[in-house]
Structure formats: structure tokens, C-alpha cells
Amino acid sequence: MLVATFDIGTTAVKAVAVRADGEPFFTGSQVIHTIEKNGFKEQNPEEWYSAFCALSHALTDKIPAKDISALIFSGQMQDVIPVSANGKALGNAILYSDGRADEQARAIIREAAKRNVVPLGDAYIAEITGNHFDGSMPLAKILWLKENKPEIYEKTACFLISSKDYVITRLTGVFAGDMTACSTAGAMDLDRKEWSEELIEASGLDRDRFPKLFCAHE
């Protein structure tokens, strides 16, 4: 029995296939590139998927695919990846380290405070999400896309939050996100373990453009 693991990281996609006794049978990595311009930090999701495919082919050159019992994925979180109904990227992924949406974050904080008659909207958001809230949060970056690239927003069937989720969508056709990664989106109710209708509505965004939430083991 073999288990193959893939990590879609910031600088490379890495693969390890491990035997039942824990010994690695295969290791490999492929460099990916960050696009930096005007303070923005982006990557091309298709480069993630191409790297995954190349590593998968290298693995199955050594062992038949039928002998691989499971695939495990990890990857960078707090990204924004707009994908179409066919599961392909509509543009570059906005990375977790990109803080372009400060203005949108402040607008969401003001709206949260106004709707709940509280002086500190960011504290109220933190109470729901368990996280601070600023321009690096995916919720704010999705609002940035809606305001600055409406043509992409309108075509987007789902905004994925983690790089691994893009590869999973390409493989399965399912718009999925695990609760650990999606808890960093600035839009998840941590206690209820579901998307916060209140925060998404306060942002003027569409709930149906967010992925279905799963526990990591699912």
C-alpha cells in the first residue's frame, strides 16, 4: 500500500509517496513562480496543477496508479482563487501575503459595526471568526475583485481559499474547502463551523460563490 502526499506551497509543489511502514518510496518537487507587481502578489493556479500532473506522472512511472491507496493534499491558505463553472481558474490567485484590500476590509468593518450597533466592527468580526481582520483576508479580497474586476467576479462560480483546493477541484469537479484552511477566510463562523451569512451579506457578496465546507479527513 502506498499513500501519495502533495503540498502546493508558496515556492514549490512537493510530492512524497510513503509505504505502509512509513518509508518514502518517491520524492519530488517542482518550482512555482510568484508574480509581484505594484505591491500585489499572485500565482497562476494552472502552474500548480501542471506541477502536480508532472509529479504524478513521475510517480506513476515508478509504480502503477492502482497501487496508490490514497492522495493527501496540503497547501497555502488565505488565498483567493476565482474559478469558473468548469473548475478552471479565471485569473491569477491572490496570495495570502497580498494585502491589497485594506480599503475593502475597513468598509466591511464599518458595515459590521453599523449592523450590530457596536463601536468596534473588527472586534465583532473576530468574535465570529476567531481571527483578526484586515486587507489580507480573503473576504476583503473577494470584495476587491467585485469592485475592481467585476467581469471576473460575475463569471466566478466559486472562490477557493487554498491552493490545494484548486488541484482537488480540477481532479474531482467539486468546489470544496476544509474548515481549517477556510477558517482563515474572515468569513467562517468558527463555533458553528459554517460560512457566516451575516459577514458575507455585510460584505455585499454572494454566499453561493463560496466552497462547500468539509472536515479535513473528509
mmCIF file of C-alpha atoms in Angstrom:
data_model
loop_
_atom_site.group_PDB
_atom_site.id
_atom_site.type_symbol
_atom_site.label_atom_id
_atom_site.label_comp_id
_atom_site.label_asym_id
_atom_site.label_seq_id
_atom_site.Cartn_x
_atom_site.Cartn_y
_atom_site.Cartn_z
ATOM 1 C CA MET A 1 0.000 0.000 0.000
ATOM 2 C CA LEU A 2 1.229 3.474 -0.890
ATOM 3 C CA VAL A 3 -0.035 6.894 0.145
ATOM 4 C CA ALA A 4 0.916 9.880 -2.028
ATOM 5 C CA THR A 5 1.061 13.340 -0.481
ATOM 6 C CA PHE A 6 1.250 16.662 -2.346
ATOM 7 C CA ASP A 7 1.985 20.065 -0.839
ATOM 8 C CA ILE A 8 1.158 23.098 -3.002
ATOM 9 C CA GLY A 9 3.409 25.587 -1.251
ATOM 10 C CA THR A 10 4.474 29.145 -1.922
ATOM 11 C CA THR A 11 7.698 28.308 -3.765
ATOM 12 C CA ALA A 12 7.200 24.734 -4.968
ATOM 13 C CA VAL A 13 4.841 21.816 -5.325
ATOM 14 C CA LYS A 14 6.305 18.886 -3.395
ATOM 15 C CA ALA A 15 5.375 15.208 -3.540
ATOM 16 C CA VAL A 16 6.164 12.234 -1.318
ATOM 17 C CA ALA A 17 4.856 8.682 -1.663
ATOM 18 C CA VAL A 18 5.116 6.633 1.515
ATOM 19 C CA ARG A 19 4.894 2.868 2.110
ATOM 20 C CA ALA A 20 2.781 1.353 4.887
ATOM 21 C CA ASP A 21 5.905 1.120 7.086
ATOM 22 C CA GLY A 22 6.438 4.881 6.757
ATOM 23 C CA GLU A 23 9.398 4.683 4.406
ATOM 24 C CA PRO A 24 9.352 7.100 1.430
ATOM 25 C CA PHE A 25 9.174 5.410 -1.949
ATOM 26 C CA PHE A 26 9.225 8.581 -4.065
ATOM 27 C CA THR A 27 10.030 12.253 -3.551
ATOM 28 C CA GLY A 28 9.955 15.140 -5.990
ATOM 29 C CA SER A 29 9.373 18.855 -6.272
ATOM 30 C CA GLN A 30 8.723 21.441 -8.942
ATOM 31 C CA VAL A 31 9.329 25.169 -8.564
ATOM 32 C CA ILE A 32 6.421 27.587 -8.998
ATOM 33 C CA HIS A 33 6.647 31.330 -9.513
ATOM 34 C CA THR A 34 5.188 34.342 -7.741
ATOM 35 C CA ILE A 35 4.095 37.326 -9.816
ATOM 36 C CA GLU A 36 4.816 40.587 -7.959
ATOM 37 C CA LYS A 37 3.648 43.890 -9.398
ATOM 38 C CA ASN A 38 2.531 47.161 -7.792
ATOM 39 C CA GLY A 39 2.673 45.509 -4.394
ATOM 40 C CA PHE A 40 0.345 42.693 -5.482
ATOM 41 C CA LYS A 41 1.383 39.048 -5.020
ATOM 42 C CA GLU A 42 -0.186 36.440 -7.278
ATOM 43 C CA GLN A 43 0.393 32.976 -8.710
ATOM 44 C CA ASN A 44 -1.059 31.157 -11.698
ATOM 45 C CA PRO A 45 -3.198 28.232 -10.420
ATOM 46 C CA GLU A 46 -2.581 26.351 -13.657
ATOM 47 C CA GLU A 47 1.102 26.246 -12.733
ATOM 48 C CA TRP A 48 0.111 24.448 -9.506
ATOM 49 C CA TYR A 49 -1.941 21.924 -11.438
ATOM 50 C CA SER A 50 0.718 21.386 -14.114
ATOM 51 C CA ALA A 51 3.328 20.760 -11.407
ATOM 52 C CA PHE A 52 1.004 18.283 -9.697
ATOM 53 C CA CYS A 53 0.484 16.452 -13.005
ATOM 54 C CA ALA A 54 4.210 16.315 -13.746
ATOM 55 C CA LEU A 55 4.979 14.898 -10.295
ATOM 56 C CA SER A 56 2.099 12.421 -10.564
ATOM 57 C CA HIS A 57 3.406 11.163 -13.897
ATOM 58 C CA ALA A 58 6.902 10.819 -12.441
ATOM 59 C CA LEU A 59 5.428 8.791 -9.582
ATOM 60 C CA THR A 60 3.338 6.509 -11.804
ATOM 61 C CA ASP A 61 6.363 5.884 -13.998
ATOM 62 C CA LYS A 62 7.732 4.039 -10.954
ATOM 63 C CA ILE A 63 4.591 2.310 -9.710
ATOM 64 C CA PRO A 64 1.110 1.662 -11.198
ATOM 65 C CA ALA A 65 -1.518 4.168 -10.140
ATOM 66 C CA LYS A 66 -3.736 1.312 -8.905
ATOM 67 C CA ASP A 67 -1.191 0.613 -6.157
ATOM 68 C CA ILE A 68 -1.716 4.082 -4.635
ATOM 69 C CA SER A 69 -4.346 3.795 -1.907
ATOM 70 C CA ALA A 70 -4.871 7.472 -1.075
ATOM 71 C CA LEU A 71 -3.955 11.028 -2.052
ATOM 72 C CA ILE A 72 -3.338 13.623 0.653
ATOM 73 C CA PHE A 73 -3.097 17.363 -0.027
ATOM 74 C CA SER A 74 -1.872 20.399 1.854
ATOM 75 C CA GLY A 75 -1.202 23.911 0.660
ATOM 76 C CA GLN A 76 -1.036 27.611 1.299
ATOM 77 C CA MET A 77 -4.168 29.097 2.886
ATOM 78 C CA GLN A 78 -5.863 32.509 2.808
ATOM 79 C CA ASP A 79 -5.648 32.762 -0.988
ATOM 80 C CA VAL A 80 -8.447 33.866 -3.320
ATOM 81 C CA ILE A 81 -8.797 31.707 -6.437
ATOM 82 C CA PRO A 82 -11.682 32.602 -8.778
ATOM 83 C CA VAL A 83 -12.828 29.577 -10.768
ATOM 84 C CA SER A 84 -15.443 29.090 -13.464
ATOM 85 C CA ALA A 85 -18.242 26.531 -13.507
ATOM 86 C CA ASN A 86 -15.879 24.061 -15.244
ATOM 87 C CA GLY A 87 -13.399 24.348 -12.360
ATOM 88 C CA LYS A 88 -10.689 26.291 -14.195
ATOM 89 C CA ALA A 89 -9.097 29.498 -12.952
ATOM 90 C CA LEU A 90 -10.468 32.768 -14.308
ATOM 91 C CA GLY A 91 -7.305 34.629 -13.369
ATOM 92 C CA ASN A 92 -4.331 34.541 -11.058
ATOM 93 C CA ALA A 93 -4.698 33.548 -7.416
ATOM 94 C CA ILE A 94 -4.351 36.437 -4.967
ATOM 95 C CA LEU A 95 -1.910 35.136 -2.344
ATOM 96 C CA TYR A 96 -2.233 35.215 1.433
ATOM 97 C CA SER A 97 0.661 37.700 1.621
ATOM 98 C CA ASP A 98 -1.154 40.204 -0.635
ATOM 99 C CA GLY A 99 -2.767 42.975 1.441
ATOM 100 C CA ARG A 100 -4.343 44.951 -1.388
ATOM 101 C CA ALA A 101 -7.814 45.009 0.121
ATOM 102 C CA ASP A 102 -7.264 47.296 3.132
ATOM 103 C CA GLU A 103 -9.927 49.743 1.933
ATOM 104 C CA GLN A 104 -12.439 46.928 1.453
ATOM 105 C CA ALA A 105 -11.589 45.499 4.888
ATOM 106 C CA ARG A 106 -12.291 48.864 6.526
ATOM 107 C CA ALA A 107 -15.623 49.087 4.673
ATOM 108 C CA ILE A 108 -16.634 45.614 5.906
ATOM 109 C CA ILE A 109 -15.613 46.515 9.479
ATOM 110 C CA ARG A 110 -17.723 49.693 9.327
ATOM 111 C CA GLU A 111 -20.723 47.785 7.980
ATOM 112 C CA ALA A 112 -20.392 45.077 10.647
ATOM 113 C CA ALA A 113 -20.294 47.760 13.359
ATOM 114 C CA LYS A 114 -23.294 49.591 11.907
ATOM 115 C CA ARG A 115 -25.431 46.471 11.578
ATOM 116 C CA ASN A 116 -24.701 45.327 15.108
ATOM 117 C CA VAL A 117 -24.608 48.722 16.856
ATOM 118 C CA VAL A 118 -21.129 48.073 18.219
ATOM 119 C CA PRO A 119 -18.248 50.568 18.268
ATOM 120 C CA LEU A 120 -15.598 48.121 17.055
ATOM 121 C CA GLY A 121 -16.620 46.130 13.982
ATOM 122 C CA ASP A 122 -13.269 44.357 13.807
ATOM 123 C CA ALA A 123 -13.703 43.015 17.344
ATOM 124 C CA TYR A 124 -17.175 41.761 16.408
ATOM 125 C CA ILE A 125 -15.780 40.015 13.300
ATOM 126 C CA ALA A 126 -13.003 38.466 15.415
ATOM 127 C CA GLU A 127 -15.635 37.148 17.827
ATOM 128 C CA ILE A 128 -17.307 35.280 14.944
ATOM 129 C CA THR A 129 -14.232 34.142 13.019
ATOM 130 C CA GLY A 130 -11.577 33.801 15.728
ATOM 131 C CA ASN A 131 -9.197 35.899 13.596
ATOM 132 C CA HIS A 132 -8.098 39.495 13.142
ATOM 133 C CA PHE A 133 -9.486 41.219 10.060
ATOM 134 C CA ASP A 134 -7.517 43.275 7.540
ATOM 135 C CA GLY A 135 -6.809 43.625 3.822
ATOM 136 C CA SER A 136 -5.096 40.240 3.619
ATOM 137 C CA MET A 137 -8.279 38.346 4.469
ATOM 138 C CA PRO A 138 -9.974 36.544 1.556
ATOM 139 C CA LEU A 139 -13.391 38.068 2.315
ATOM 140 C CA ALA A 140 -11.954 41.552 1.779
ATOM 141 C CA LYS A 141 -10.020 40.451 -1.324
ATOM 142 C CA ILE A 142 -13.160 38.977 -2.878
ATOM 143 C CA LEU A 143 -14.862 42.350 -2.363
ATOM 144 C CA TRP A 144 -11.805 43.966 -4.003
ATOM 145 C CA LEU A 145 -12.314 41.714 -7.038
ATOM 146 C CA LYS A 146 -16.008 42.609 -7.187
ATOM 147 C CA GLU A 147 -15.191 46.328 -7.164
ATOM 148 C CA ASN A 148 -12.075 46.300 -9.348
ATOM 149 C CA LYS A 149 -12.564 43.306 -11.685
ATOM 150 C CA PRO A 150 -16.349 42.871 -11.902
ATOM 151 C CA GLU A 151 -16.018 40.849 -15.108
ATOM 152 C CA ILE A 152 -14.123 38.155 -13.175
ATOM 153 C CA TYR A 153 -16.475 38.333 -10.189
ATOM 154 C CA GLU A 154 -19.561 37.826 -12.334
ATOM 155 C CA LYS A 155 -18.058 34.814 -14.125
ATOM 156 C CA THR A 156 -16.852 33.166 -10.915
ATOM 157 C CA ALA A 157 -18.752 30.058 -9.856
ATOM 158 C CA CYS A 158 -16.667 29.677 -6.683
ATOM 159 C CA PHE A 159 -13.876 31.448 -4.833
ATOM 160 C CA LEU A 160 -11.497 28.797 -3.464
ATOM 161 C CA ILE A 161 -9.407 29.632 -0.396
ATOM 162 C CA SER A 162 -6.429 27.238 -0.502
ATOM 163 C CA SER A 163 -4.047 26.283 -3.300
ATOM 164 C CA LYS A 164 -4.701 22.585 -2.650
ATOM 165 C CA ASP A 165 -8.425 23.179 -3.199
ATOM 166 C CA TYR A 166 -7.764 24.217 -6.780
ATOM 167 C CA VAL A 167 -5.999 20.931 -7.551
ATOM 168 C CA ILE A 168 -8.779 18.998 -5.783
ATOM 169 C CA THR A 169 -11.405 20.841 -7.852
ATOM 170 C CA ARG A 170 -9.540 20.046 -11.075
ATOM 171 C CA LEU A 171 -9.426 16.364 -10.096
ATOM 172 C CA THR A 172 -12.974 15.948 -8.778
ATOM 173 C CA GLY A 173 -15.129 18.792 -10.108
ATOM 174 C CA VAL A 174 -16.173 19.577 -6.512
ATOM 175 C CA PHE A 175 -15.835 23.101 -5.078
ATOM 176 C CA ALA A 176 -14.562 22.073 -1.654
ATOM 177 C CA GLY A 177 -12.730 23.666 1.229
ATOM 178 C CA ASP A 178 -11.594 22.196 4.533
ATOM 179 C CA MET A 179 -12.614 24.013 7.696
ATOM 180 C CA THR A 180 -9.044 24.565 8.874
ATOM 181 C CA ALA A 181 -7.996 26.460 5.751
ATOM 182 C CA CYS A 182 -11.342 28.218 5.348
ATOM 183 C CA SER A 183 -11.254 29.453 8.939
ATOM 184 C CA THR A 184 -8.653 31.961 7.681
ATOM 185 C CA ALA A 185 -11.042 33.468 5.115
ATOM 186 C CA GLY A 186 -12.511 36.043 7.501
ATOM 187 C CA ALA A 187 -15.985 34.700 6.713
ATOM 188 C CA MET A 188 -16.402 31.461 8.669
ATOM 189 C CA ASP A 189 -18.356 31.165 11.905
ATOM 190 C CA LEU A 190 -15.847 29.246 14.000
ATOM 191 C CA ASP A 191 -18.369 27.968 16.555
ATOM 192 C CA ARG A 192 -20.945 26.802 14.014
ATOM 193 C CA LYS A 193 -18.324 25.589 11.519
ATOM 194 C CA GLU A 194 -20.157 27.131 8.590
ATOM 195 C CA TRP A 195 -19.917 30.237 6.443
ATOM 196 C CA SER A 196 -21.223 33.316 8.232
ATOM 197 C CA GLU A 197 -24.249 34.539 6.289
ATOM 198 C CA GLU A 198 -24.062 37.740 8.307
ATOM 199 C CA LEU A 199 -20.488 38.645 7.351
ATOM 200 C CA ILE A 200 -20.870 37.651 3.703
ATOM 201 C CA GLU A 201 -24.083 39.678 3.442
ATOM 202 C CA ALA A 202 -22.432 42.648 5.187
ATOM 203 C CA SER A 203 -19.720 42.494 2.520
ATOM 204 C CA GLY A 204 -22.276 42.606 -0.297
ATOM 205 C CA LEU A 205 -21.080 39.253 -1.634
ATOM 206 C CA ASP A 206 -22.873 36.093 -2.759
ATOM 207 C CA ARG A 207 -22.954 33.138 -0.357
ATOM 208 C CA ASP A 208 -23.334 30.659 -3.232
ATOM 209 C CA ARG A 209 -19.882 31.604 -4.568
ATOM 210 C CA PHE A 210 -18.150 30.128 -1.505
ATOM 211 C CA PRO A 211 -17.000 26.466 -1.457
ATOM 212 C CA LYS A 212 -18.713 23.667 0.435
ATOM 213 C CA LEU A 213 -17.065 23.102 3.804
ATOM 214 C CA PHE A 214 -15.674 19.725 4.873
ATOM 215 C CA CYS A 215 -13.671 18.435 7.818
ATOM 216 C CA ALA A 216 -10.065 17.791 6.764
ATOM 217 C CA HIS A 217 -10.413 13.988 6.914
ATOM 218 C CA GLU A 218 -13.430 14.155 4.582
#
